Coordinates of C-alpha atoms and ligand atoms in Angstrom, one line a residue:
X26 CA -9.6 -13.8 -28.0
X27 CA -6.0 -12.8 -27.9
X28 CA -3.9 -10.5 -25.7
X29 CA -0.5 -9.6 -27.2
X30 CA 2.5 -9.1 -25.0
X31 CA 4.7 -6.2 -26.3
X32 CA 8.0 -5.4 -24.8
X33 CA 11.4 -4.2 -25.8
X34 CA 12.4 -7.5 -27.6
X35 CA 9.4 -7.6 -30.0
X36 CA 8.4 -4.0 -30.2
X37 CA 9.5 -3.7 -33.9
X38 CA 6.8 -6.3 -34.8
X39 CA 4.1 -4.0 -33.4
X40 CA 5.3 -0.5 -34.6
X41 CA 2.0 0.3 -36.4
X42 CA -0.2 -1.1 -33.7
X43 CA 1.6 0.8 -31.0
X44 CA 1.1 4.0 -32.9
X45 CA -2.7 3.3 -33.0
X46 CA -2.4 2.4 -29.3
X47 CA -1.0 5.8 -28.3
X48 CA -3.6 7.6 -30.4
X49 CA -6.4 5.6 -28.6
X50 CA -4.8 6.6 -25.3
X51 CA -5.0 10.2 -26.3
X52 CA -8.7 9.9 -27.3
X53 CA -9.5 8.2 -24.1
X54 CA -7.4 9.9 -21.4
X55 CA -7.2 13.4 -22.9
X56 CA -10.5 13.5 -24.9
X57 CA -12.8 11.4 -22.7
X58 CA -11.3 11.5 -19.2
X59 CA -10.0 15.1 -19.6
X60 CA -6.6 14.4 -18.2
X61 CA -5.5 17.6 -20.0
X62 CA -2.0 17.6 -18.6
X63 CA -1.3 14.7 -20.9
X64 CA -2.4 16.4 -24.1
X65 CA 0.2 16.4 -26.9
X66 CA 0.0 18.2 -30.2
X67 CA 0.8 15.0 -32.1
X68 CA -2.3 13.3 -30.7
X69 CA -0.4 10.5 -29.0
X70 CA -0.7 10.1 -25.3
X71 CA 2.9 9.1 -24.3
X72 CA 4.3 10.0 -20.9
X73 CA 7.6 9.6 -19.0
X74 CA 6.6 6.0 -18.0
X75 CA 6.5 4.8 -21.6
X76 CA 10.1 3.6 -21.9
X77 CA 11.9 0.6 -23.3
X78 CA 11.3 -1.2 -20.0
X79 CA 7.5 -0.8 -20.2
X80 CA 5.5 -3.8 -21.1
X81 CA 2.1 -3.4 -23.0
X82 CA -0.8 -5.8 -23.1
X83 CA -3.1 -5.2 -26.0
X84 CA -6.3 -7.2 -26.6
X85 CA -7.1 -7.4 -30.3
X86 CA -10.3 -8.2 -32.1
X87 CA -9.8 -9.0 -35.8
X88 CA -6.5 -7.1 -35.6
X89 CA -7.9 -4.0 -34.0
X90 CA -7.1 -2.8 -30.4
X91 CA -10.1 -3.2 -28.1
X92 CA -8.4 -3.0 -24.6
X93 CA -5.0 -2.2 -23.1
X94 CA -2.9 -2.1 -20.0
X95 CA 0.6 -0.9 -19.3
X96 CA 3.1 -2.5 -16.8
X97 CA 6.2 -0.7 -15.5
X98 CA 8.9 -2.4 -13.5
X99 CA 9.1 -0.8 -10.1
X100 CA 12.9 -0.7 -10.2
X101 CA 12.4 2.0 -12.8
X102 CA 10.5 5.3 -12.0
X103 CA 6.8 4.8 -11.5
X104 CA 3.6 6.9 -11.0
X105 CA 3.8 6.0 -7.3
X106 CA 7.5 6.8 -6.8
X107 CA 7.7 10.0 -9.0
X108 CA 4.2 11.6 -9.0
X109 CA 2.2 10.3 -6.0
X110 CA 4.7 9.2 -3.2
X111 CA 2.3 10.5 -0.6
X112 CA 0.0 7.5 -1.3
X113 CA 2.5 5.0 0.1
X114 CA 3.1 5.6 3.8
X115 CA 6.1 3.3 4.0
X116 CA 7.7 4.8 0.9
X117 CA 7.7 3.8 -2.7
X118 CA 8.2 0.2 -3.8
X119 CA 11.3 -0.6 -5.9
X120 CA 11.4 -4.4 -6.3
X121 CA 12.5 -6.6 -9.2
X122 CA 9.4 -8.9 -8.6
X123 CA 6.9 -6.1 -8.5
X124 CA 5.5 -4.1 -11.5
X125 CA 3.1 -1.1 -11.5
X126 CA -0.1 -1.4 -13.6
X127 CA -1.6 1.7 -15.2
X128 CA -3.6 3.0 -18.2
X129 CA -6.2 0.2 -18.3
X130 CA -8.9 0.9 -20.9
X131 CA -11.5 -0.6 -23.1
X132 CA -12.4 1.2 -26.3
X133 CA -15.9 2.7 -25.9
X134 CA -17.7 0.4 -28.4
X135 CA -16.6 -2.7 -26.4
X136 CA -17.4 -1.6 -22.9
X137 CA -20.0 -3.3 -20.7
X138 CA -21.7 -6.6 -21.5
X139 CA -21.4 -7.9 -25.0
X140 CA -22.1 -11.6 -24.9
X141 CA -18.6 -12.7 -23.9
X142 CA -16.3 -12.0 -21.0
X143 CA -15.9 -8.2 -20.4
X144 CA -12.7 -6.9 -21.9
X145 CA -12.0 -5.1 -18.6
X146 CA -11.7 -8.5 -17.0
X147 CA -9.9 -10.0 -20.0
X148 CA -7.1 -7.4 -19.8
X149 CA -6.8 -7.8 -16.0
X150 CA -6.7 -11.6 -16.2
X151 CA -4.0 -11.2 -18.9
X152 CA -2.0 -9.0 -16.5
X153 CA -2.2 -11.7 -13.8
X154 CA -1.2 -14.3 -16.4
X155 CA 1.8 -12.2 -17.4
X156 CA 2.8 -11.8 -13.8
X157 CA 2.6 -15.5 -13.1
X158 CA 4.4 -16.4 -16.4
X159 CA 7.5 -14.3 -15.6
X160 CA 7.5 -15.0 -11.9
X161 CA 6.4 -11.7 -10.4
X162 CA 5.1 -11.5 -6.8
X163 CA 2.8 -8.5 -6.9
X164 CA 1.5 -5.5 -8.7
X165 CA 1.3 -2.0 -7.3
X166 CA -1.5 0.2 -8.7
X167 CA -2.3 3.9 -8.2
X168 CA -6.0 4.0 -8.9
X169 CA -9.2 6.0 -8.4
X170 CA -10.8 4.6 -5.2
X171 CA -14.0 3.4 -7.0
X172 CA -11.9 0.5 -8.3
X173 CA -11.4 -1.0 -4.9
X174 CA -14.7 -3.0 -4.7
X175 CA -14.3 -4.0 -8.3
X176 CA -10.9 -5.6 -7.5
X177 CA -12.2 -7.4 -4.5
X178 CA -15.2 -8.6 -6.4
X179 CA -13.0 -10.2 -9.1
X180 CA -11.2 -12.1 -6.4
X181 CA -8.0 -10.0 -6.0
X182 CA -6.5 -9.2 -2.7
X183 CA -5.8 -5.5 -2.8
X184 CA -3.8 -4.1 0.2
X185 CA -3.8 -0.3 0.6
X186 CA -0.4 1.2 0.8
X187 CA -1.7 4.4 2.4
X188 CA -4.8 6.5 2.8
X189 CA -6.9 7.7 -0.1
X190 CA -6.1 11.2 -1.2
X191 CA -7.6 13.8 -3.5
X192 CA -5.7 13.9 -6.8
X193 CA -7.0 16.2 -9.5
X194 CA -10.4 16.2 -7.8
X195 CA -10.8 12.5 -7.4
X196 CA -10.2 10.2 -4.5
X197 CA -7.2 8.1 -5.4
X198 CA -5.3 5.3 -3.5
X199 CA -2.3 3.1 -4.0
X200 CA -2.6 -0.6 -3.5
X201 CA -0.5 -3.8 -3.8
X202 CA -2.2 -6.8 -5.4
X203 CA -0.6 -10.3 -4.9
X204 CA 0.1 -12.3 -8.0
X205 CA -0.8 -15.9 -7.4
X206 CA -2.6 -18.8 -9.0
X207 CA -5.7 -18.1 -7.0
X208 CA -6.0 -14.5 -8.2
X209 CA -5.8 -15.7 -11.7
X210 CA -8.2 -18.6 -11.4
X211 CA -10.7 -16.5 -9.5
X212 CA -10.9 -13.6 -12.0
X213 CA -11.2 -16.2 -14.8
X214 CA -13.9 -18.1 -13.0
X215 CA -15.9 -15.1 -11.8
X216 CA -15.7 -13.2 -15.1
X217 CA -16.0 -16.1 -17.5
X218 CA -12.5 -15.6 -18.9
X219 CA -11.6 -18.8 -20.8
X220 CA -8.0 -19.2 -19.3
X221 CA -4.6 -18.4 -20.9
X222 CA -4.9 -15.6 -23.4
X223 CA -1.4 -14.2 -23.9
X224 CA 0.3 -14.2 -27.3
X225 CA 4.1 -14.1 -27.0
X226 CA 5.0 -13.4 -30.6
X227 CA 8.7 -12.8 -31.0
X228 CA 9.4 -13.6 -27.4
X229 CA 10.3 -17.3 -27.5
X230 CA 13.6 -16.5 -25.7
X231 CA 11.9 -15.1 -22.5
X232 CA 12.0 -17.7 -19.7
X233 CA 8.4 -18.5 -18.6
X234 CA 6.9 -20.4 -15.6
X235 CA 4.3 -23.1 -16.3
X236 CA 0.8 -22.0 -15.4
X237 CA -1.5 -24.1 -13.2
X238 CA -2.8 -27.4 -14.4
X239 CA -6.4 -26.3 -13.9
X240 CA -6.1 -23.4 -16.2
X241 CA -3.9 -25.1 -18.8
X242 CA -6.7 -27.7 -19.1
X243 CA -9.3 -25.1 -20.1
Ligands
COA3 N1 -15.7 6.7 -12.4 C1 -16.4 5.9 -11.6 N2 -16.9 4.7 -12.0 C2 -16.5 4.3 -13.2 C3 -15.8 5.0 -14.1 C4 -15.3 6.3 -13.7 N3 -14.6 7.1 -14.5 N4 -15.6 4.3 -15.3 C5 -16.2 3.2 -15.1 N5 -16.8 3.1 -13.9 C6 -17.5 2.0 -13.2 C7 -19.0 2.3 -13.2 O1 -19.6 1.6 -12.1 C8 -19.5 1.7 -14.5 O2 -20.9 1.4 -14.4 P1 -21.9 2.5 -14.9 O3 -21.7 2.6 -16.4 O4 -23.2 1.8 -14.6 O5 -21.7 3.7 -14.2 C9 -18.7 0.4 -14.5 O6 -17.4 0.8 -14.1 C10 -18.6 -0.2 -15.9 O7 -17.9 0.7 -16.7 P2 -18.1 0.6 -18.3 O8 -17.5 1.9 -18.9 O9 -19.5 0.2 -18.7 O10 -17.2 -0.5 -18.9 P3 -16.2 -1.7 -18.6 O11 -16.4 -2.3 -17.3 O12 -16.2 -2.5 -19.8 O13 -14.8 -0.9 -18.6 C11 -13.2 0.8 -18.0 C12 -14.4 -0.1 -17.5 C13 -12.8 1.7 -16.8 C14 -12.0 -0.1 -18.4 C15 -13.7 1.7 -19.1 O14 -14.8 2.5 -18.7 C16 -12.7 2.6 -19.7 O15 -11.9 2.3 -20.5 N6 -12.7 3.9 -19.2 C17 -11.7 4.9 -19.7 C18 -10.3 4.7 -19.2 C19 -10.2 4.8 -17.7 O16 -10.9 5.7 -17.1 N7 -9.5 3.9 -17.1 C20 -9.3 3.9 -15.7 C21 -8.2 4.9 -15.3 S1 -6.6 4.4 -16.0
U4Y4 C1 1.6 11.7 -15.8 C2 1.0 13.6 -14.6 O1 -6.3 4.4 -13.4 N1 -0.2 13.1 -14.2 C3 -0.5 11.9 -14.6 C4 0.3 11.1 -15.4 C5 -4.5 9.8 -11.0 C6 -4.1 10.9 -11.9 O2 -2.9 10.6 -12.5 C7 -2.7 11.6 -13.5 C8 -1.4 9.9 -14.9 C9 -6.2 1.6 -13.0 C10 -4.0 11.6 -14.1 C11 -5.0 11.4 -13.0 O3 -5.6 12.6 -12.6 C12 -5.2 2.4 -12.8 C13 -5.2 3.9 -13.1 N2 -4.1 4.5 -13.0 C14 -4.0 5.9 -13.4 C15 -3.1 5.9 -14.7 O4 -2.5 6.9 -15.0 O5 -3.2 4.9 -15.4 C16 -3.3 6.7 -12.3 C17 -4.3 7.1 -11.2 S1 -5.3 8.4 -11.7 O6 -4.2 12.8 -14.8 N3 -1.6 11.1 -14.3 N4 -0.3 9.9 -15.6 N5 1.9 12.9 -15.4 N6 2.4 11.0 -16.6 C18 -6.1 0.2 -12.8 C19 -5.1 -0.6 -13.3 C20 -5.1 -2.0 -13.2 C21 -6.3 -2.6 -12.7 C22 -7.3 -1.8 -12.3 C23 -7.3 -0.5 -12.4 O7 -6.2 -4.0 -12.4

């Protein structure tokens, strides 16, 4: 099981895969979730937060995308700062050690139980691994409120930044999730994720922190 890190420095290695990725996003968010504001005639769901600063995590199975997540540095514009500032009572977060997570998905054929760790957990464990690896302190997330018990159940401390609010007909809330060894080891332990998963192809020059001994041994 591999989760590839794609960022500005290695994006050219993933040009074809990223094109698939944006098509899959269109299928899922516009087609399935009916987020029709995001529809585009070219069939790629790309918004104002897909920039050179954005980091993508893509889980691949035999070279095909099965799950994804997007991470945006909060020093740049984010969903929280630009679209939904009312969700953070103390104002938006702009910190070099905090990234905003969004656009988590698992392709329909790989959802639910399938005899290995769920890809939904795999991609979230990979985000935590990425945060630890580059020395981040926290993630902010704007999410539909139904996620809250799921985050707690996977061992993540999610602190609300404000009250839930109705956005496009669904209760939505902003949270901050701490990035620490425990959050990573807990999601791995509780969701049978086998440990470090990230592939840093073309990113050898990026300084990285060592991960915990426990997880490195797995
Ligand atoms: N509203 C409320 N609950 C939802 C939900 C939604 N839109 N989507 C999933 N859930 C909850 C339900 O409890 C569901 O169980 P159920 O099928 O018994 O109702 C449970 O999550 C499991 O969802 P499932 O789709 O079987 O798969 P998963 O755990 O492998 O993956 C997602 C979960 C959310 C990653 C996957 O459903 C997905 O990619 N959805 C489309 C993209 C999306 O909506 N992402 C979140 C917003 S960015
Ligand atoms: C955009 C306009 O699900 N509207 C936009 C844009 C709130 C609403 O945002 C709208 C998105 C999960 C969209 C929807 O009605 C995180 C998660 N985040 C959502 C996202 O966009 O990924 C935002 C909240 S939904 O129509 N909307 N974009 N312009 N550009 C999450 C992430 C990590 C986890 C767990 C869950 O660990």
